[in-house]
Amino acid sequence: MWRLLREGVRFYRPVLLTSWGFGAGIFFLVLALIAVVGSVRDLNAMARAGVQLPLAILVASVVAGFIAIGTERSENRVRMHLMLPVPINQVAVARVLLPTALMILGLVASHVLFALLLAIEGSPVLSPRHGNVDFIGMQLLFWVQVGLAVREVIELRHRVSWQGALGSKALLVTAVAVMAVIQLGPWQSAVLRAAGAAALAVLVMTFTVVLFRRRNVFTK
Amino acid sequence: MSSVPAFALTGVVKRYPGFTLGPLDLTLDPGTVVGFVGPNGSGKTTTLNCIAGLVVPEAGSVDVFGHPADHRAPAWKADIGVVGEAHGFYQGWTANENLRFLSGFHRGWSDQRVKRLADRLGLPLDKKVEQLSKGHLAKLAIVAALGHGPRLLLLDEPTAGLDPVVRAEVLDVLWEVLEDGEHAIFYSTHVLSDISRLADELVFLREGRVLLRSAKDDLTERWRRISFRLAVSDVTVASAVEYRRVRAEHQVVTDDGEATLAHLRELGAEAIEQSRMTIDEIAVAILKGGNHVAAP
């Protein structure tokens, strides 16, 4: 499994780096446009806006995750992986871990950027935002995983009746509803919310793995 | 030679909307080459996918060298090499990177074997898969399927869509590699001339069912096209698969030339002429399924 994951990350590393490059590029472009034509002209305000850069990297990692999911599907990877002498569980887990790994790399990069910005700025006002990165990252991870889970529910729908797939659909809708509660609920602690979002993302990953194992056609 | 079949399908059934494969009982002995012939949509690819584990049948069992085709215990996959139109290669990697990826999962992988095959096929290993032509892609699929030295090779129309030159090149190498008799080969195709050189047996599939399984030599020996004259308007001829009458001349295609000839002599037929049929003609006659046509 780890080899599958490692090779997958190696394959999508250029995609991830390019996404980061685009994310940062677009961020600086917007910042430059605001500085030139917008109302935010003083440097302090610009510096405060600068803390959004790690979030741009995070979003770019999600984009890379979605690209990975789409490419794996269009290139028929399941077919290749299932012909390898690797247990199906490992193929299924590696499949959900691939976009997760790209996301985690983005999260690490965001933290490093935040730490750098803190070191440069030395401003304590940045600290609370730092904690939010994990929460945002876990939310994005959840949505990436929902993308994979939806694919599996569609596959399930192809082999059972509409009613037969109802339970799986309901589970997925419930997960999305719970995520909405976590996002909009009254909790103040970013750590707790991040943990909640992470737990939900793991649940969706498990759901995807279970559905994948129950498939009876692996040709796409 | 091992008595355990290379694969054994027992009562395999797979249902799709509007199509059911099986119940299918099929075995392949080690070291034999079997051509799997059928029209589009007859279930050839589904059958191969069942053996490869890419499709899980609703009923029946699939065994590969005595091991159940179970994804939880995938050691059996080390014995299989699959070549089909769909492959799953990493398009952004070179052919070599893809082969290196595969080598990490197969104990029996031989870089020497891969290099020899790639050289023989003229496969550009340093080219990205997305830049490979269809012919080169087919060659890569063959190298990838043979890299770990599988005992069973499943070939699903490996030359489909290739121009005649590349097709001949690919087939030459394929047969060259496989002539050692160590591989069991299950070769699905429309083009019988592709396999007529090495196939020991042919299996004909139509609408998800096996119509006929026969030794290739037996088919070419028994099937005949016979024309004769007989002063009757219509006649029922023993073993005739196809019957046609043009004025006083009758023509039959028969799956038992000797029996048909004996019967015609009994009927008093005259000007009997017989000719052997090519394997392609026989396949068409079998798959058409015994049309009995009388022309005015």
XYZ file of C-alpha atoms in Angstrom:
516
model
C 0.000 0.000 0.000
C 2.715 2.422 0.939
C 4.502 1.805 -2.322
C 1.293 2.537 -4.248
C 0.841 5.736 -2.254
C 4.481 6.780 -2.534
C 4.515 6.261 -6.294
C 1.202 8.099 -6.610
C 2.558 11.100 -4.719
C 5.697 10.993 -6.854
C 3.558 11.028 -10.010
C 1.443 13.973 -8.832
C 4.315 15.962 -7.265
C 4.710 18.152 -10.391
C 0.945 18.771 -10.369
C 1.082 19.775 -6.694
C 4.051 22.105 -7.181
C 2.466 23.682 -10.253
C -0.769 24.211 -8.316
C 1.166 25.861 -5.503
C 2.919 28.051 -8.056
C -0.393 29.093 -9.599
C -1.944 29.627 -6.158
C 0.881 31.875 -5.026
C 1.036 33.622 -8.395
C -2.674 34.419 -8.444
C -2.472 35.557 -4.811
C 0.380 37.993 -5.516
C -1.328 39.191 -8.691
C -4.503 40.014 -6.757
C -2.433 41.689 -4.041
C -0.596 43.776 -6.643
C -3.860 44.778 -8.324
C -5.344 45.816 -4.977
C -2.220 47.809 -4.160
C -2.316 49.609 -7.510
C -6.003 50.255 -8.050
C -7.648 49.405 -4.739
C -8.044 51.261 -1.483
C -5.608 49.177 0.594
C -2.474 51.212 0.153
C -0.706 51.160 3.498
C 1.922 48.487 4.033
C 0.528 47.197 7.329
C -2.793 46.369 5.737
C -0.946 44.671 2.900
C 1.083 42.657 5.385
C -2.087 41.566 7.161
C -3.522 40.479 3.830
C -0.281 38.560 3.290
C -1.290 35.967 5.865
C -3.781 34.673 3.336
C -0.925 33.248 1.254
C -0.811 29.946 3.191
C -4.523 29.573 2.556
C -3.911 30.027 -1.167
C -1.398 27.162 -0.964
C -3.954 25.070 0.873
C -6.613 25.691 -1.767
C -4.049 24.912 -4.480
C -3.419 21.548 -2.769
C -7.126 20.755 -2.911
C -7.104 21.559 -6.617
C -4.174 19.138 -7.017
C -6.176 16.541 -5.060
C -9.141 16.881 -7.388
C -6.836 16.723 -10.422
C -5.370 13.496 -9.006
C -8.830 11.970 -8.521
C -9.874 12.909 -12.063
C -6.638 11.700 -13.628
C -6.680 8.375 -11.772
C -10.154 7.786 -13.149
C -9.493 8.917 -16.706
C -6.257 6.897 -16.895
C -8.005 3.762 -15.640
C -5.611 3.350 -12.727
C -7.827 0.981 -10.761
C -7.446 -1.513 -13.575
C -3.665 -1.360 -13.400
C -3.481 -1.465 -9.612
C -5.879 -4.379 -9.318
C -3.741 -6.437 -11.673
C -0.861 -6.120 -9.214
C -0.453 -8.772 -6.529
C -1.686 -6.347 -3.876
C -4.734 -7.023 -1.652
C -7.811 -5.036 -2.603
C -7.946 -3.371 0.821
C -4.553 -1.822 0.213
C -5.552 -0.610 -3.252
C -8.729 0.905 -1.792
C -6.910 2.642 1.070
C -4.105 3.926 -1.174
C -6.791 5.365 -3.431
C -8.300 7.543 -0.695
C -4.924 8.376 0.813
C -3.501 9.806 -2.412
C -5.488 13.093 -2.415
C -5.166 13.119 1.368
C -1.381 13.007 1.098
C -1.396 15.925 -1.361
C -3.655 17.825 1.039
C -1.414 17.057 4.029
C 1.622 18.262 2.085
C -0.285 21.486 1.407
C -1.139 21.780 5.081
C 2.496 21.360 6.081
C 3.558 23.942 3.490
C 0.904 26.341 4.821
C 2.169 25.938 8.381
C 5.739 26.544 7.266
C 4.618 29.693 5.423
C 2.701 30.891 8.450
C 5.720 30.336 10.645
C 7.835 32.314 8.166
C 5.320 35.142 8.035
C 5.169 35.190 11.819
C 8.935 35.337 12.003
C 9.024 38.204 9.504
C 6.019 40.086 10.899
C 6.394 39.102 14.523
C 2.806 40.119 14.946
C 0.756 38.247 17.544
C -2.440 39.064 15.638
C -1.476 36.383 13.147
C -1.497 33.569 15.716
C -5.246 32.809 15.838
C -5.329 32.575 12.055
C -2.522 30.051 12.313
C -4.825 27.729 14.240
C -7.542 28.123 11.650
C -5.381 26.618 8.916
C -5.909 23.112 10.291
C -9.650 23.599 10.406
C -9.770 24.935 6.871
C -7.442 22.167 5.712
C -9.607 19.444 7.257
C -12.760 20.932 5.744
C -11.140 20.924 2.322
C -9.948 17.348 2.876
C -13.516 16.391 3.708
C -14.797 17.849 0.442
C -12.091 16.093 -1.569
C -13.101 12.811 0.062
C -16.771 13.500 -0.622
C -15.784 13.743 -4.301
C -14.358 10.213 -4.174
C -17.283 8.889 -2.128
C -19.818 10.274 -4.611
C -18.005 8.345 -7.352
C -18.394 5.126 -5.369
C -22.080 5.813 -4.677
C -22.585 6.268 -8.438
C -20.832 2.917 -9.032
C -23.088 1.367 -6.387
C -26.141 2.842 -8.080
C -25.095 1.067 -11.307
C -25.217 -2.346 -9.670
C -28.147 -2.036 -7.251
C -31.549 -0.419 -7.438
C -32.146 3.252 -6.630
C -33.606 2.159 -3.285
C -30.672 -0.173 -2.682
C -28.270 2.738 -2.851
C -30.506 4.908 -0.669
C -28.697 4.045 2.579
C -25.331 5.060 1.150
C -26.753 8.280 -0.245
C -28.348 9.085 3.113
C -25.050 8.461 4.901
C -23.243 10.822 2.583
C -25.892 13.530 2.944
C -25.728 13.117 6.737
C -21.940 13.557 6.652
C -22.337 16.775 4.641
C -25.000 18.017 7.089
C -22.749 17.284 10.076
C -19.926 19.158 8.343
C -22.254 22.143 7.932
C -23.001 22.000 11.664
C -19.266 21.907 12.448
C -18.680 24.886 10.147
C -21.578 26.989 11.375
C -21.910 25.767 14.970
C -21.175 27.900 18.042
C -17.847 26.250 18.956
C -14.981 28.682 19.388
C -12.069 26.259 19.532
C -10.471 25.950 16.099
C -8.664 22.807 17.272
C -11.916 21.073 18.225
C -13.529 22.043 14.949
C -10.480 20.826 13.028
C -10.629 17.535 14.922
C -14.339 17.199 14.130
C -13.781 17.875 10.426
C -10.844 15.435 10.365
C -12.928 12.713 12.033
C -15.688 13.243 9.495
C -13.180 13.110 6.610
C -11.850 9.787 7.970
C -15.407 8.455 8.197
C -16.050 9.356 4.569
C -12.736 7.710 3.582
C -13.764 4.518 5.394
C -17.141 4.624 3.662
C -15.397 4.940 0.269
C -13.065 2.034 1.038
C -15.978 -0.194 2.062
C -17.948 0.638 -1.095
C -14.885 0.072 -3.294
C -14.317 -3.371 -1.785
C -17.915 -4.297 -2.529
C -17.681 -3.358 -6.184
C -17.987 -6.177 -8.675
C -16.673 -4.327 -11.714
C -13.236 -2.722 -11.645
C -12.782 -1.863 -15.274
C -13.143 1.902 -14.790
C 3.110 -30.833 -17.212
C 1.031 -29.770 -14.219
C -2.484 -31.218 -14.041
C -3.851 -28.039 -12.431
C -5.529 -25.966 -15.143
C -4.169 -22.508 -15.872
C -7.675 -21.293 -15.221
C -11.021 -22.900 -14.561
C -14.336 -21.112 -14.884
C -17.152 -23.087 -13.270
C -20.751 -21.994 -13.761
C -19.701 -18.370 -14.126
C -22.574 -15.936 -14.608
C -22.327 -12.184 -14.990
C -25.392 -10.073 -15.690
C -25.531 -6.636 -17.245
C -28.658 -4.812 -18.321
C -29.660 -6.538 -21.546
C -26.835 -9.083 -21.495
C -25.958 -12.171 -19.483
C -22.661 -13.989 -19.694
C -22.858 -17.690 -18.975
C -23.360 -19.989 -17.256
C -19.823 -20.543 -18.470
C -17.643 -23.597 -17.857
C -14.222 -23.256 -19.359
C -10.746 -24.498 -18.561
C -7.339 -23.909 -20.055
C -4.490 -26.370 -19.630
C -0.986 -25.088 -18.946
C 1.090 -24.652 -22.064
C -1.857 -24.527 -24.451
C -2.970 -21.723 -26.726
C -6.692 -21.189 -27.075
C -8.311 -18.662 -29.378
C -11.467 -17.087 -28.001
C -13.661 -16.014 -30.869
C -16.942 -14.174 -30.961
C -18.705 -11.133 -32.377
C -18.744 -7.747 -30.640
C -20.739 -7.859 -27.439
C -20.605 -11.640 -27.125
C -18.905 -11.458 -23.731
C -15.249 -12.111 -24.636
C -13.854 -9.163 -22.711
C -16.141 -9.823 -19.743
C -14.904 -13.417 -19.644
C -11.274 -12.293 -19.692
C -12.026 -9.682 -17.031
C -13.593 -12.396 -14.852
C -10.394 -14.430 -15.095
C -8.252 -11.363 -14.396
C -10.409 -10.459 -11.406
C -11.551 -7.159 -12.866
C -15.129 -8.376 -12.972
C -16.573 -10.411 -10.120
C -19.175 -12.892 -11.388
C -22.567 -13.101 -9.686
C -22.423 -16.885 -9.666
C -19.802 -19.567 -10.176
C -16.120 -19.661 -9.417
C -12.876 -18.655 -11.077
C -9.627 -20.451 -10.229
C -6.183 -19.593 -11.533
C -3.620 -22.388 -11.206
C -5.795 -23.861 -8.474
C -6.142 -20.643 -6.483
C -9.494 -18.895 -6.215
C -9.455 -15.506 -7.929
C -9.877 -13.654 -4.647
C -8.713 -10.045 -4.310
C -8.044 -10.496 -0.598
C -5.339 -13.097 -1.282
C -3.862 -11.819 -4.545
C -0.866 -14.166 -4.994
C -2.642 -15.710 -8.020
C -2.242 -12.432 -9.877
C 1.505 -12.988 -10.073
C 0.758 -15.818 -12.524
C -1.280 -13.653 -14.897
C -0.261 -11.208 -17.574
C -3.019 -9.221 -19.267
C -2.875 -7.338 -22.536
C -5.945 -5.374 -23.511
C -6.910 -2.086 -25.045
C -7.334 -0.486 -21.617
C -4.181 -0.624 -19.531
C -4.025 2.043 -16.811
C -0.468 3.253 -17.422
C 0.669 6.551 -15.914
C 0.376 8.760 -18.990
C 2.749 11.422 -17.700
C 5.522 8.922 -17.028
C 7.815 7.374 -19.586
C 7.384 3.747 -20.622
C 10.453 2.964 -18.542
C 9.048 4.662 -15.436
C 5.838 2.683 -15.791
C 7.774 -0.565 -16.104
C 9.890 0.376 -13.090
C 6.684 1.012 -11.147
C 5.388 -2.464 -12.040
C 8.720 -4.099 -11.223
C 8.357 -2.988 -7.594
C 5.329 -5.212 -7.124
C 6.354 -8.414 -8.885
C 8.923 -10.779 -7.416
C 9.400 -12.522 -10.724
C 10.160 -9.305 -12.599
C 13.200 -9.497 -14.851
C 14.784 -6.296 -16.148
C 16.749 -8.398 -18.632
C 13.580 -9.928 -20.046
C 11.993 -6.494 -20.286
C 14.999 -5.002 -22.028
C 15.204 -7.887 -24.485
C 11.515 -7.581 -25.332
C 11.616 -3.791 -25.608
C 14.642 -3.982 -27.908
C 13.034 -6.654 -30.039
C 9.825 -4.628 -30.351
C 11.606 -1.323 -30.864
C 9.765 0.233 -27.947
C 11.041 3.724 -27.075
C 11.377 3.365 -23.316
C 12.268 7.003 -22.730
C 9.107 8.372 -24.327
C 6.153 9.447 -22.213
C 3.165 7.120 -22.483
C 0.923 10.004 -23.581
C 3.261 10.509 -26.565
C 3.297 6.865 -27.634
C 1.496 5.801 -30.787
C -1.175 3.127 -30.582
C 1.309 0.562 -31.856
C 3.908 1.489 -29.249
C 1.250 1.416 -26.568
C 0.329 -2.128 -27.569
C 4.010 -3.045 -27.422
C 4.356 -1.507 -23.966
C 1.306 -3.463 -22.803
C 2.938 -6.687 -24.029
C 6.256 -5.911 -22.344
C 4.445 -4.980 -19.117
C 2.369 -8.171 -19.215
C 5.403 -10.403 -19.755
C 7.832 -8.598 -17.447
C 7.127 -10.807 -14.445
C 7.120 -14.061 -16.418
C 3.471 -15.046 -15.951
C 2.392 -18.612 -16.701
C -0.998 -17.466 -18.002
C -1.370 -14.756 -20.597
C -4.752 -13.198 -21.299
C -4.754 -11.332 -24.591
C -7.815 -9.245 -25.349
C -7.561 -8.201 -28.985
C -4.007 -6.952 -28.488
C -3.656 -5.973 -32.130
C -6.985 -4.131 -32.432
C -6.634 -0.891 -34.347
C -3.017 -1.494 -35.366
C -1.869 -1.072 -38.938
C -0.905 -4.317 -40.725
C 2.859 -3.729 -40.397
C 2.799 -3.113 -36.645
C 0.290 -5.918 -36.202
C 2.575 -8.398 -37.934
C 5.532 -7.112 -35.917
C 3.685 -7.452 -32.617
C 2.387 -10.918 -33.484
C 5.815 -12.116 -34.595
C 7.344 -11.143 -31.294
C 4.423 -12.442 -29.321
C 4.634 -15.859 -30.922
C 8.426 -15.851 -30.729
C 8.230 -15.346 -26.986
C 5.423 -17.791 -26.500
C 6.740 -20.630 -28.639
C 8.597 -22.018 -25.645
C 5.305 -23.687 -24.685
C 5.612 -22.560 -21.070
C 2.756 -20.112 -21.290
C -0.940 -20.847 -21.347
C -2.518 -18.314 -23.641
C -6.120 -17.271 -23.907
C -6.374 -15.041 -26.948
C -9.573 -13.154 -27.635
C -9.900 -11.834 -31.168
C -12.061 -11.221 -34.212
C -9.135 -11.837 -36.534
C -8.550 -15.564 -36.632
C -5.512 -15.299 -38.855
C -3.779 -13.689 -35.847
C -3.941 -16.909 -33.886
C -4.239 -19.595 -36.517
C -0.464 -20.106 -36.390
C -0.255 -21.215 -32.785
C -3.757 -21.888 -31.477
C -4.310 -25.436 -30.342
C -8.002 -24.952 -29.817
C -10.728 -22.447 -30.599
C -13.630 -21.494 -28.384
C -16.573 -19.785 -30.073
C -18.738 -17.504 -27.978
C -22.048 -15.945 -28.930
C -24.484 -14.012 -26.734
C -22.594 -14.981 -23.603
C -22.625 -18.729 -24.282
C -19.971 -21.085 -25.610
C -21.214 -22.388 -28.970
C -18.343 -24.697 -29.684
C -14.912 -25.680 -28.429
C -12.805 -27.631 -30.841
C -9.228 -28.414 -31.784
C -8.215 -26.125 -34.637
C -6.952 -28.983 -36.829
C -10.148 -30.913 -36.256
C -12.190 -27.957 -37.492
C -10.193 -27.483 -40.684
C -10.280 -31.223 -41.286
C -14.046 -31.683 -40.847
C -15.572 -28.503 -42.237
C -16.223 -28.490 -45.982
C -18.050 -26.490 -48.606
C -19.779 -28.938 -50.937
C -21.699 -28.250 -54.125
C -23.774 -30.846 -55.985
C -26.618 -31.316 -58.435
C -29.846 -33.005 -57.438
C -33.216 -32.941 -59.161
C -35.223 -31.853 -56.120
C -36.251 -28.336 -55.088
C -35.105 -28.549 -51.488
C -33.129 -31.110 -49.567
C -32.135 -31.747 -45.960
C -28.470 -32.706 -45.826
C -26.796 -34.424 -42.877
C -24.467 -32.134 -40.841
C -25.237 -29.117 -43.044
C -24.705 -25.815 -41.268
C -25.576 -23.691 -44.274
C -27.608 -24.634 -47.312
C -28.128 -22.654 -50.490
C -29.705 -23.565 -53.818
C -29.051 -21.716 -57.039
C -31.295 -23.266 -59.721
C -30.267 -26.929 -59.999
C -27.038 -26.519 -58.031
C -27.105 -26.999 -54.299
C -24.381 -25.716 -51.946
C -23.872 -26.732 -48.355
C -21.420 -25.860 -45.647
C -20.977 -28.845 -43.378
C -19.239 -29.475 -40.080
C -18.711 -33.119 -40.994
C -17.518 -33.431 -44.579
C -17.333 -37.225 -44.617
C -20.837 -37.764 -43.250
C -22.315 -35.220 -45.641
C -20.595 -36.763 -48.659
C -21.850 -40.229 -47.718
C -25.375 -38.879 -47.330
C -25.270 -37.072 -50.678
C -24.119 -40.223 -52.459
C -27.024 -42.073 -50.881
C -29.393 -39.408 -52.206
C -27.953 -39.832 -55.689
C -26.367 -36.389 -55.939
C -24.242 -35.696 -59.002
C -21.290 -33.453 -59.838
C -20.226 -33.356 -56.206
C -17.392 -30.917 -55.563
C -15.902 -30.198 -52.196
C -13.439 -27.609 -50.955
C -11.724 -26.993 -47.649
C -12.633 -23.873 -45.746
C -10.323 -21.337 -44.133
C -10.521 -20.938 -40.401
C -12.085 -17.482 -40.904
C -14.852 -18.961 -43.077
C -15.481 -21.676 -40.518
C -15.712 -19.100 -37.741
C -18.218 -17.034 -39.685
C -20.332 -20.140 -40.371
C -20.276 -21.150 -36.699
C -21.072 -17.698 -35.389
C -23.849 -17.152 -37.926
C -25.370 -20.209 -36.377
C -26.549 -22.539 -39.125
C -28.620 -20.361 -41.449
C -30.614 -22.488 -43.844
C -31.059 -20.386 -46.950
C -32.772 -21.446 -50.156
C -32.386 -19.084 -53.095
C -34.862 -19.271 -56.011
